[in-house]
Tab-separated table of C-alpha atoms and ligand atoms in Angstrom:
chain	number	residue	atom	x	y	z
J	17	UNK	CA	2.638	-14.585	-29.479
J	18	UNK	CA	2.951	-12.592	-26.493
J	19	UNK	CA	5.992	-11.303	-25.405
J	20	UNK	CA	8.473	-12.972	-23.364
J	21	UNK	CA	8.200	-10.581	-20.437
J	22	UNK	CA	4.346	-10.607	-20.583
J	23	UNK	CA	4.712	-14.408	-20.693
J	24	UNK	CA	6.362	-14.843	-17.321
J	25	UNK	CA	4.397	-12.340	-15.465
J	26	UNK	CA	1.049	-13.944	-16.856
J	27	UNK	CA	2.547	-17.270	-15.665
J	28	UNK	CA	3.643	-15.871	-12.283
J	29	UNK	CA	0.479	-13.735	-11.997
J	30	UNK	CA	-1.022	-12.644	-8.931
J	31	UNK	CA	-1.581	-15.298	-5.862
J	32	UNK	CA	-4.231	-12.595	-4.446
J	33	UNK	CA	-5.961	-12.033	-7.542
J	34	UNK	CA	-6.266	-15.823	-8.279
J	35	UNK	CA	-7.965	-16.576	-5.087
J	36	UNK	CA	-10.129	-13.717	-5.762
J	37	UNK	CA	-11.170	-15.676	-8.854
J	38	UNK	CA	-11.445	-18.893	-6.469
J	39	UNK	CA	-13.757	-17.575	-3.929
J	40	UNK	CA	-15.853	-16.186	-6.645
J	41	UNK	CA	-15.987	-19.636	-7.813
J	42	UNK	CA	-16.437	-21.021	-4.474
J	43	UNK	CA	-19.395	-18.142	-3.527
J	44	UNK	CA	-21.297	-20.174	-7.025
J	45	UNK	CA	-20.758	-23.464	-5.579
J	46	UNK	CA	-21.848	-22.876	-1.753
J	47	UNK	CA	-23.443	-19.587	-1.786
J	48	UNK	CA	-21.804	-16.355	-1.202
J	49	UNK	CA	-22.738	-15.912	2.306
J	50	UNK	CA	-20.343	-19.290	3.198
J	51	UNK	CA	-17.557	-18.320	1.931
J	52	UNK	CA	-15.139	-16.324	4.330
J	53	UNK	CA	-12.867	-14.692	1.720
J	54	UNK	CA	-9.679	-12.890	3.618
J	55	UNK	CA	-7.879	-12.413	0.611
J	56	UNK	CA	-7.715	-8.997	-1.070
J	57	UNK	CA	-7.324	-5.535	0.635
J	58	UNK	CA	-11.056	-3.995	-1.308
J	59	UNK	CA	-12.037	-1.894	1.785
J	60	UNK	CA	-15.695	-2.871	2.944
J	61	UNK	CA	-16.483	0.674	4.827
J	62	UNK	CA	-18.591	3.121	2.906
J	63	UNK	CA	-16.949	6.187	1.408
J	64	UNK	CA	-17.986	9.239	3.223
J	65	UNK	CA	-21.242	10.699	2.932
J	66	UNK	CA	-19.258	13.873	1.731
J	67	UNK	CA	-17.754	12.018	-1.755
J	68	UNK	CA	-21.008	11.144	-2.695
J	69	UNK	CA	-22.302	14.562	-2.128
J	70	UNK	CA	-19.180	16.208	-3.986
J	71	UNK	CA	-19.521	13.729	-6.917
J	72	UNK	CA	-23.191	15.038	-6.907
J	73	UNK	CA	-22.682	18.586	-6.456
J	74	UNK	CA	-19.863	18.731	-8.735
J	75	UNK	CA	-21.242	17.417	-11.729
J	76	UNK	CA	-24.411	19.033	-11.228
J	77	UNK	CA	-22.955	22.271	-10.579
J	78	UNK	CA	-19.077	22.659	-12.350
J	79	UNK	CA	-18.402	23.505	-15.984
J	80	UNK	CA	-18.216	20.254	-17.610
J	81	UNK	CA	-16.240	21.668	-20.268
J	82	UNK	CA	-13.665	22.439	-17.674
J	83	UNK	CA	-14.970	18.880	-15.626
J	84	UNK	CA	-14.530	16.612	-18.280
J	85	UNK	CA	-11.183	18.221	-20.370
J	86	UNK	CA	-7.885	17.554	-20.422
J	87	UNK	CA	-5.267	19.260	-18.686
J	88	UNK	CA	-1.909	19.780	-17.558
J	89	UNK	CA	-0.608	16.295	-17.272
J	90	UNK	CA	0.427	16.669	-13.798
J	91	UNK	CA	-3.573	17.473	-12.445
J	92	UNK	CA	-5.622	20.382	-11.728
J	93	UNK	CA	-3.262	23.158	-9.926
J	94	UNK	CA	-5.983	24.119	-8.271
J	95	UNK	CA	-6.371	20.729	-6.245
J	96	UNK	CA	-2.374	20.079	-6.291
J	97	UNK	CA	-2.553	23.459	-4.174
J	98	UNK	CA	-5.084	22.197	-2.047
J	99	UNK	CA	-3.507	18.983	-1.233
J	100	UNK	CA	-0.406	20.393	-0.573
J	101	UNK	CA	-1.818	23.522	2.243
J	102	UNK	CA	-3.782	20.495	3.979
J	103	UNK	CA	-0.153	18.158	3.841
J	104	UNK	CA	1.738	21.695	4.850
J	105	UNK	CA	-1.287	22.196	8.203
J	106	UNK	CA	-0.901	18.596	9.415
J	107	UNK	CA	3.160	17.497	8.832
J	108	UNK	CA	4.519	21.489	8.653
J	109	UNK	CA	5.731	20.751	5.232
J	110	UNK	CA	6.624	23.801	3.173
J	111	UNK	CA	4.801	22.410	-0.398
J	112	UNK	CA	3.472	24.220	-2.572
J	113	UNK	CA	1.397	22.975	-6.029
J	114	UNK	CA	4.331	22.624	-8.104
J	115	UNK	CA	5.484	20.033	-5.645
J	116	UNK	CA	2.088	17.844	-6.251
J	117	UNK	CA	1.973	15.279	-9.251
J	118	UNK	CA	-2.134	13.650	-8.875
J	119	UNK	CA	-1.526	10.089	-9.724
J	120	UNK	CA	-4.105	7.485	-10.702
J	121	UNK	CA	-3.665	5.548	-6.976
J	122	UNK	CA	-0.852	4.325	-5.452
J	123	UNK	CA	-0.300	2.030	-8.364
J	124	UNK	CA	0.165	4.151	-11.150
J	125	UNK	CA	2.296	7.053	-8.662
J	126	UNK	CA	4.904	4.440	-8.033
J	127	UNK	CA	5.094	3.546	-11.710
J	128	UNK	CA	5.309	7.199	-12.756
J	129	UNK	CA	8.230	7.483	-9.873
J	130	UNK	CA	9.776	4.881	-11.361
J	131	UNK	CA	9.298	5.267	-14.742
J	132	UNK	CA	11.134	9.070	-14.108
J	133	UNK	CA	14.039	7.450	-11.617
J	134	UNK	CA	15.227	4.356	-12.806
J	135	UNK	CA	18.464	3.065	-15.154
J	136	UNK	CA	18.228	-0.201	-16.602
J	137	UNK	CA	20.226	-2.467	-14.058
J	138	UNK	CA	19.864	0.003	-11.130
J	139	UNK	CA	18.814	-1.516	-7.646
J	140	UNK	CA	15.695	-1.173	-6.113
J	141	UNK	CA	15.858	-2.173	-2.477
J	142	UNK	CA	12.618	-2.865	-0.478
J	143	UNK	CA	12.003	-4.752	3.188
J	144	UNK	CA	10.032	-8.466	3.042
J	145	UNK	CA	7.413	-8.654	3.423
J	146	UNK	CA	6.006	-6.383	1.248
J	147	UNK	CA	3.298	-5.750	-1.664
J	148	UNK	CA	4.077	-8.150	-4.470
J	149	UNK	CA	3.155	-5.961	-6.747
J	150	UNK	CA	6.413	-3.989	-6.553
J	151	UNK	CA	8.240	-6.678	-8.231
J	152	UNK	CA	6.156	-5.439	-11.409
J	153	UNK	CA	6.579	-2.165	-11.088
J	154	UNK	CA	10.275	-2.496	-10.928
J	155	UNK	CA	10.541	-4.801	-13.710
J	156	UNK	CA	8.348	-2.822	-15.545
J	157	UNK	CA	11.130	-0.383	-16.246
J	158	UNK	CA	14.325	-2.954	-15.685
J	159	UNK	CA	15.190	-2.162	-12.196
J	160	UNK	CA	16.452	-4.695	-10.269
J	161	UNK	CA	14.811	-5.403	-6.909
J	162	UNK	CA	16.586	-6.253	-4.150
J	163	UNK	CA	14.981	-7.996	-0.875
J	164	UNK	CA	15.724	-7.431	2.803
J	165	UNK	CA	14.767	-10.367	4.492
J	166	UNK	CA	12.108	-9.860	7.458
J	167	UNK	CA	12.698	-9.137	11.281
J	168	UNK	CA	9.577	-12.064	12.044
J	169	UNK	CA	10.453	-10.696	15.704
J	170	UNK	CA	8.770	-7.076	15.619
J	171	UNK	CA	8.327	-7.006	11.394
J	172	UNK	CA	10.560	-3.527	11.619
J	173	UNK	CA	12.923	-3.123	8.637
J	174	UNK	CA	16.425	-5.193	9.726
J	175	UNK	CA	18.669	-1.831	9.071
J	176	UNK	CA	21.771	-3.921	9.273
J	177	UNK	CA	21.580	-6.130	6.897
J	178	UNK	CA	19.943	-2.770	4.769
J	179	UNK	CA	23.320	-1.300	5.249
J	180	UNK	CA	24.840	-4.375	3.629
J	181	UNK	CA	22.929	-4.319	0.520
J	182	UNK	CA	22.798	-0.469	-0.368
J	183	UNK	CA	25.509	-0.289	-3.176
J	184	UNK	CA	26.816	2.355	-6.204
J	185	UNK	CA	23.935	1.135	-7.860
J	186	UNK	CA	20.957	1.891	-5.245
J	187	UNK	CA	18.731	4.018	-6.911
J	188	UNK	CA	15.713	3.788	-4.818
J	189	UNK	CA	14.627	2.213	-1.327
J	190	UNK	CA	10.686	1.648	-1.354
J	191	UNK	CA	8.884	1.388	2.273
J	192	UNK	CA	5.217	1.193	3.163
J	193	UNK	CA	3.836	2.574	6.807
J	194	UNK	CA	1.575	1.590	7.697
J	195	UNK	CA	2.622	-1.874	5.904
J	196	UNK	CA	0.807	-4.582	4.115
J	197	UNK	CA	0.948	-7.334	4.933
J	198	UNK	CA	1.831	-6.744	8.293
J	199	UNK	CA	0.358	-3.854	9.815
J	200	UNK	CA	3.264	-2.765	11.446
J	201	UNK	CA	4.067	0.984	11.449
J	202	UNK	CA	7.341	2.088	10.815
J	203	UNK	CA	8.745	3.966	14.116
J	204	UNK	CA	10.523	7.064	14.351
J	205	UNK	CA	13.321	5.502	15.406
J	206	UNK	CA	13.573	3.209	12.513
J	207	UNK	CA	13.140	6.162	9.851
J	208	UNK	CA	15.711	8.121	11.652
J	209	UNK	CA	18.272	4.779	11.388
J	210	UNK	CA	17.383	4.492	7.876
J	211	UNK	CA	18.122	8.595	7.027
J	212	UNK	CA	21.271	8.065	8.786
J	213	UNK	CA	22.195	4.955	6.615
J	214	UNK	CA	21.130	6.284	3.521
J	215	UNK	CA	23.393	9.963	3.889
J	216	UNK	CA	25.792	7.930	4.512
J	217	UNK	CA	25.931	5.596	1.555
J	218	UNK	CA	24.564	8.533	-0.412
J	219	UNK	CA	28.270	9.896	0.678
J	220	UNK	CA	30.400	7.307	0.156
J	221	UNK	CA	29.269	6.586	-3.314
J	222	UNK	CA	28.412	9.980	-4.690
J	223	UNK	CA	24.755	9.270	-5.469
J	224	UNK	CA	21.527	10.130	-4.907
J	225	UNK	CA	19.325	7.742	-3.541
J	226	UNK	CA	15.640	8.328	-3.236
J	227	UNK	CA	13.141	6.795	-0.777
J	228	UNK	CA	10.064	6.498	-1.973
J	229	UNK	CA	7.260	6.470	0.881
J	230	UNK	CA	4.296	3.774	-0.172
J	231	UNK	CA	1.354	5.456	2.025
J	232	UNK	CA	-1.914	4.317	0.836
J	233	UNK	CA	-2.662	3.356	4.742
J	234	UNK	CA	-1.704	6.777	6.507
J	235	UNK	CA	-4.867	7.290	7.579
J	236	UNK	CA	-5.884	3.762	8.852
J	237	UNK	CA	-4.170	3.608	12.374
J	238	UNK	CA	-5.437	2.448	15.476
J	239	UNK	CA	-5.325	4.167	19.062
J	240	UNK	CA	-2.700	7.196	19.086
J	241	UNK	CA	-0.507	5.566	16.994
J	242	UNK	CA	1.785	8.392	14.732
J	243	UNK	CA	2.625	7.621	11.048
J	244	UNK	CA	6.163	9.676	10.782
J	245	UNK	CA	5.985	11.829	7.140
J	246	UNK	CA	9.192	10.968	5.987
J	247	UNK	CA	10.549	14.075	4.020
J	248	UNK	CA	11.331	15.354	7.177
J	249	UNK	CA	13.646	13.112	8.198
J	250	UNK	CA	15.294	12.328	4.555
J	251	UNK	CA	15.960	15.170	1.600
J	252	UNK	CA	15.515	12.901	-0.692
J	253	UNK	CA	12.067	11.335	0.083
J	254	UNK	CA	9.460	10.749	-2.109
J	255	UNK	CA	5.765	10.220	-1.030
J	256	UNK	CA	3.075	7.782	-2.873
J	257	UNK	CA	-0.374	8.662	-1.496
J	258	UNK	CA	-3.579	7.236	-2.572
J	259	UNK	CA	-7.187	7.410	-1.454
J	260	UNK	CA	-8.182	4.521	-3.068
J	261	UNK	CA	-8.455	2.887	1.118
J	262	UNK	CA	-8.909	5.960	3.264
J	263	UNK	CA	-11.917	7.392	1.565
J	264	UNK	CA	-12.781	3.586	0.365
J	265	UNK	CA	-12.523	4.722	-3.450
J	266	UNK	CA	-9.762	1.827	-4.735
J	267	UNK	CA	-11.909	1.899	-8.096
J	268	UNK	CA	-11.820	5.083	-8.589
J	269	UNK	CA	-8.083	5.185	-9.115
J	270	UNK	CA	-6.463	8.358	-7.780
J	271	UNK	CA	-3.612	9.275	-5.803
J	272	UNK	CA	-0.961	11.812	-5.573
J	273	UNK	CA	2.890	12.269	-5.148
J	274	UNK	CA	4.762	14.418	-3.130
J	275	UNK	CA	8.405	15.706	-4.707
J	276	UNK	CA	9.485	18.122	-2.209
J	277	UNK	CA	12.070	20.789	-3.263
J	278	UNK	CA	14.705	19.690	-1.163
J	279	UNK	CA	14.688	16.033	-3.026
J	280	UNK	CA	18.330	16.326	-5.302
J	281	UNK	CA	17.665	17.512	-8.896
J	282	UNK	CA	13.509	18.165	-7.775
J	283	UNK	CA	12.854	20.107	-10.465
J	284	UNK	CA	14.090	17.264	-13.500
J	285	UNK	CA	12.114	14.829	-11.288
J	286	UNK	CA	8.559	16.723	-11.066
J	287	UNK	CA	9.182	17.349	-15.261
J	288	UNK	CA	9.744	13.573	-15.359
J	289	UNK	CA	6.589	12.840	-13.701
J	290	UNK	CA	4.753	14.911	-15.739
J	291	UNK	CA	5.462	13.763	-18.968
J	292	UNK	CA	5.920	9.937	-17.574
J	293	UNK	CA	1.990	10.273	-16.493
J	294	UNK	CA	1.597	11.447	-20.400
J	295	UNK	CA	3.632	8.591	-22.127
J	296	UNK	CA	2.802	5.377	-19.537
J	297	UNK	CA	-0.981	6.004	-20.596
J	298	UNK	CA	-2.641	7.906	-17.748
J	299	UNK	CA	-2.827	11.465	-19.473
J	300	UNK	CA	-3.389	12.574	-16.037
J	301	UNK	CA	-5.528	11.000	-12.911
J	302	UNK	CA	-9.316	11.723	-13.281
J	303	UNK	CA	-10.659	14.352	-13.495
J	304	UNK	CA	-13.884	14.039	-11.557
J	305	UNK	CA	-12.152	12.399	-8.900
J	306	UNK	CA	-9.499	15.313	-8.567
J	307	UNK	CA	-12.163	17.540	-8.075
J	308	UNK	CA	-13.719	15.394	-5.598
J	309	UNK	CA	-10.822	15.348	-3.483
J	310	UNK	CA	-10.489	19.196	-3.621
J	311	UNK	CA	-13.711	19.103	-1.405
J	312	UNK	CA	-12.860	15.946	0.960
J	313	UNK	CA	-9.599	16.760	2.057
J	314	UNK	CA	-10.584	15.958	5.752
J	315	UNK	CA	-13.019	13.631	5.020
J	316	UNK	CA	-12.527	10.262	6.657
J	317	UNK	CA	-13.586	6.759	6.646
J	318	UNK	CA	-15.126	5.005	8.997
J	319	UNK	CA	-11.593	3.497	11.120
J	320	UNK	CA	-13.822	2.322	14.111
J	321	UNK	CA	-14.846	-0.117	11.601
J	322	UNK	CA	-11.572	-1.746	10.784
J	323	UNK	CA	-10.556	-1.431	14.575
J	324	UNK	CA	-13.667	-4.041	15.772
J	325	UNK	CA	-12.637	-6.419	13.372
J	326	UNK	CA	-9.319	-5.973	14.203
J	327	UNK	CA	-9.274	-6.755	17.492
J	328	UNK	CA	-12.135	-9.793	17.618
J	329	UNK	CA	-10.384	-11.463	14.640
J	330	UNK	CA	-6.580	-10.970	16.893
J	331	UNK	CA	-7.999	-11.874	20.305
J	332	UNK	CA	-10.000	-14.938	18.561
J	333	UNK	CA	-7.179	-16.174	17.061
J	334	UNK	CA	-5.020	-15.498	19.751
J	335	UNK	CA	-7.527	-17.756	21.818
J	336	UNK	CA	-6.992	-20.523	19.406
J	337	UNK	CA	-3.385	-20.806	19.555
J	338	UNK	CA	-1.775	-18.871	16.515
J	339	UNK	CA	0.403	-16.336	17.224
J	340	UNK	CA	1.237	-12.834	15.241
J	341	UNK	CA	2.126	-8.846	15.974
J	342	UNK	CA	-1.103	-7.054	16.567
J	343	UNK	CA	-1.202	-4.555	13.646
J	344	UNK	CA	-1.366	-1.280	14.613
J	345	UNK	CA	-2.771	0.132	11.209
J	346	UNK	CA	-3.807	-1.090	7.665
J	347	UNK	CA	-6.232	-4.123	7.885
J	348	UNK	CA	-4.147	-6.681	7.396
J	349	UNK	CA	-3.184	-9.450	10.243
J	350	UNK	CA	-0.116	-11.417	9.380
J	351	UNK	CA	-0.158	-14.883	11.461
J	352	UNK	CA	2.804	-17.449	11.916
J	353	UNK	CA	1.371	-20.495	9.859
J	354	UNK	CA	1.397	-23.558	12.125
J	355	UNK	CA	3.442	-25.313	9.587
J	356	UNK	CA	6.826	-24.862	7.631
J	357	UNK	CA	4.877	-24.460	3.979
J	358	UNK	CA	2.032	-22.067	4.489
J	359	UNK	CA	0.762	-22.611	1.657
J	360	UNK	CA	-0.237	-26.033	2.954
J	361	UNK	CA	-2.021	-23.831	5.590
J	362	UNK	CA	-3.906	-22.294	3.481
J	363	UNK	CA	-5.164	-25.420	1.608
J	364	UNK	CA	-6.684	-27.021	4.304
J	365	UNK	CA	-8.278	-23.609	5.520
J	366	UNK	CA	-10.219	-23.602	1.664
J	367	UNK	CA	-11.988	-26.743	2.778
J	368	UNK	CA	-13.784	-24.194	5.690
J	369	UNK	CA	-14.229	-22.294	2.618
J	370	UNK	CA	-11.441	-19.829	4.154
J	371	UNK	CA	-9.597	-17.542	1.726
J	372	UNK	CA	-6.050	-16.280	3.229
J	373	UNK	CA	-2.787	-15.548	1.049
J	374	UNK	CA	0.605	-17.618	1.369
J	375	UNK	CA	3.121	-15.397	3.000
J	376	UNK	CA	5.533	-16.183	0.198
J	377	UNK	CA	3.460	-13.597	-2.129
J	378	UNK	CA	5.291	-11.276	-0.013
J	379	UNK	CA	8.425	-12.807	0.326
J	380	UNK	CA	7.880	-13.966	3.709
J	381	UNK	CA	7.331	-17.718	3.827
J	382	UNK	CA	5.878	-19.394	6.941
J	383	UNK	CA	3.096	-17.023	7.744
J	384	UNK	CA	-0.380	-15.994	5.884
J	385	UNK	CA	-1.985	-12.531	5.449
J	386	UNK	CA	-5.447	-12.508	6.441
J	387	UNK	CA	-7.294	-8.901	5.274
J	388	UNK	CA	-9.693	-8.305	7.519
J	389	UNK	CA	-11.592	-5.491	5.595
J	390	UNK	CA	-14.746	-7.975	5.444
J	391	UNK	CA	-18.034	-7.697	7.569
J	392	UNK	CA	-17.965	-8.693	11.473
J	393	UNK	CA	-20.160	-11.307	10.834
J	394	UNK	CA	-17.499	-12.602	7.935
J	395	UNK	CA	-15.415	-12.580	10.980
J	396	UNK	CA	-18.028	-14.096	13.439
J	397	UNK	CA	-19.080	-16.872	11.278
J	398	UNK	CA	-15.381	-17.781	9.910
J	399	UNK	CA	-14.187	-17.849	13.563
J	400	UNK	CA	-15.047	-21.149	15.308
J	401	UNK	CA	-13.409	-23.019	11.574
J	402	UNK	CA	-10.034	-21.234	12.308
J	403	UNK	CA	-10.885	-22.682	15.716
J	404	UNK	CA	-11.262	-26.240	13.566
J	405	UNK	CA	-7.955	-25.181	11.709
J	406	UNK	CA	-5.848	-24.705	14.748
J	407	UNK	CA	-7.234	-28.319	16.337
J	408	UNK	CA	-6.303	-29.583	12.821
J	409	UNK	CA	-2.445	-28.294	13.157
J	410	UNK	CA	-2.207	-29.537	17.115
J	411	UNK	CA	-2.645	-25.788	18.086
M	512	PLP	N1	0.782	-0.072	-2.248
M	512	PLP	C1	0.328	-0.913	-1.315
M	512	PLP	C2	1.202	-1.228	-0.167
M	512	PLP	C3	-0.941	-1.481	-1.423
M	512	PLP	O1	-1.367	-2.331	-0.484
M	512	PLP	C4	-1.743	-1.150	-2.541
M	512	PLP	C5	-3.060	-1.757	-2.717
M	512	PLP	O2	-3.497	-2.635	-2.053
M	512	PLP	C6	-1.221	-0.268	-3.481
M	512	PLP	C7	0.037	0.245	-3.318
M	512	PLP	C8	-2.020	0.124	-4.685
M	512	PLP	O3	-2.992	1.056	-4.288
M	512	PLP	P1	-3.936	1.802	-5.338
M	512	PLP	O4	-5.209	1.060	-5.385
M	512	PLP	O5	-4.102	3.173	-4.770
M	512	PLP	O6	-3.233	1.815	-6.637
């Protein structure tokens, strides 16, 4: 028998992944080119023409003795120095490659974070809606996660009711700029609140409380939009970063974090992550993909990309009567569902052959995410049957 734990998350498993499964099923059944699946963030933009070039280059040209060995658990120190010049030139950071853990993605930086911070019983406090898959991660190490309910008006954190909840036992606060499932970017004006709040509690209480900065979508903004890095505005910030969307490589699995020197008792934390990446499994991130990054450190995808579907898919909806905030980065589009239970909503939109996730994976009920990392055409095609939809719900 499994174990207990293991049994409730199988039972409670992913929403996203599941309709993954479905439209697989679905693409068997009608053919793949009729179903309009919205549901999981897999980018759909080529990685640059440079990754392909470095994965070539490297492996024809490195030692693979030195390509394909082990190493110090933390990554290469030749690419954590990289990564943290190019993070000093564009936020005027003072890192250096001590300050660098590499990570495999976003996924397994957050666990190592965690894995290093957390108590059993201490609180975890992140803003709804947010990625499900935090709950996880928290449990994962017997945190307890605590949920600010959404502002639905602009989908910026609600800082007052944050103050409320921070207590003795808030270990970390978890945010994501640019945010799925929103889109929303975090303004400077709400990270400056936040700082505020959290020196304050930090104060009161006598604790440390770390802020760990999700950022897999830094790079994925639209127009002149700015993504504030957070360890200037808060000591004790931690940053997640992972490529696996802004150089398209979410298989690939690599990511770094950021533990700046001025984060309270940096040191214990970076020896943490260390051996945390050793004993949860990783070893370290991979090693071909380090390397790769070493050489593509201002390589970009494609945003324009992201930005056409972005605003056809917003305008065309907004044409049919649903409302939501126009993102302003990731590629996610989070829209009010005409009824009470979304996940009635997104029922009837299956029978279209429509995949789109129930708010209430995010802990925001009433509303659906819709990723629009598919083709335009996806878009084109799918558009006049969320046309049918909105008719359907007396849009
Ligand atoms: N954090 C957020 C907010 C995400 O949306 C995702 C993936 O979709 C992740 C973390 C995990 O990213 P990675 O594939 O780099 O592990």
């Amino acid at each position: 028998m499994i174990s207990e734990k293991m049994k409730e998350y199988v039972e409670n498993g992913s929403a996203i992944r599941a309709m993954f499964e479905e439209g697989k099923q679905m693409a068997k059944e009608v053919g793949e080119e009729n179903v309009y699946d919205f549901s999981l963030g897999n980018p759909n933009v080529e990685p640059p023409e440079e990754v392909q070039e470095a994965i070539l280059d490297i492996v024809q040209t490195e030692d693979p003795m030195m390509l394909h060995g082990y190493m110090s658990n933390s990554g290469y120190e030749d690419v954590r120095e990289a990564i943290a010049d190019s993070i000093n030139k564009r936020f005027e950071t003072k890192l250096s490659g001590k300050n660098i853990v590499m990570t495999v993605g976003a996924a397994g930086g957050l666990n190592v974070i965690l894995k290093t911070l957390l108590n059993p019983g201490e609180e975890v406090i992140v803003f709804a809606p947010f990625f499900g898959e935090y709950r996880f991660y928290v449990n994962n190490y017997d945190g307890v996660l605590k949920i600010v309910p959404p502002n639905t008006e602009t989908f910026q954190p609600d800082l007052e009711t944050f103050e409320k909840m921070v207590t003795s036992k808030t270990k970390v606060v978890i945010v994501n700029s640019p945010n799925n499932p929103t889109g929303v970017v975090y303004s400077e004006e709400t990270i400056k609140k936040m700082a505020e709040i959290l020196r304050k509690k930090q104060k009161e209480y006598g604790t440390d409380i770390y802020l760990i900065s999700d950022e897999p979508y830094r790079e994925l903004v639209y127009g002149e939009i700015e993504v504030p890095y957070l360890t200037k505005y808060y000591e004790n910030t931690i940053v997640g970063y992972s490529y696996s969307k802004s150089l398209s490589l979410p298989g690939e699995r690599i990511g770094y974090l950021v533990i700046p020197d001025e984060a309270a008792d940096s040191e214990a934390i970076l020896d943490g992550a260390n051996v945390a990446t050793r004993i949860l499994g990783f070893v370290n991130a991979p090693s071909l993909q380090q390397r790769v990054i070493k050489r593509c450190l201002d390589a970009k995808c494609d945003v324009s990309y992201y930005n056409r579907n972005r605003e056809f898919l917003y305008e065309g909806l907004k044409e049919a009567g649903f409302s939501c905030i126009k993102p302003e980065g990731a590629f996610y589009l989070f829209v009010k569902s005409p009824v009470e239970e979304e996940k009635v909503f997104c029922e009837a939109a299956k029978k279209y052959h429509i995949l789109i996730v129930p708010g209430s994976s995010f802990a925001c009920p009433g509303y659906v995410r819709i990723a629009y990392c598919v083709s335009y055409e996806t878009i084109q095609k799918a558009m006049p049957y969320f046309k049918e939809l909105a008719k359907e719900f007396g849009l």
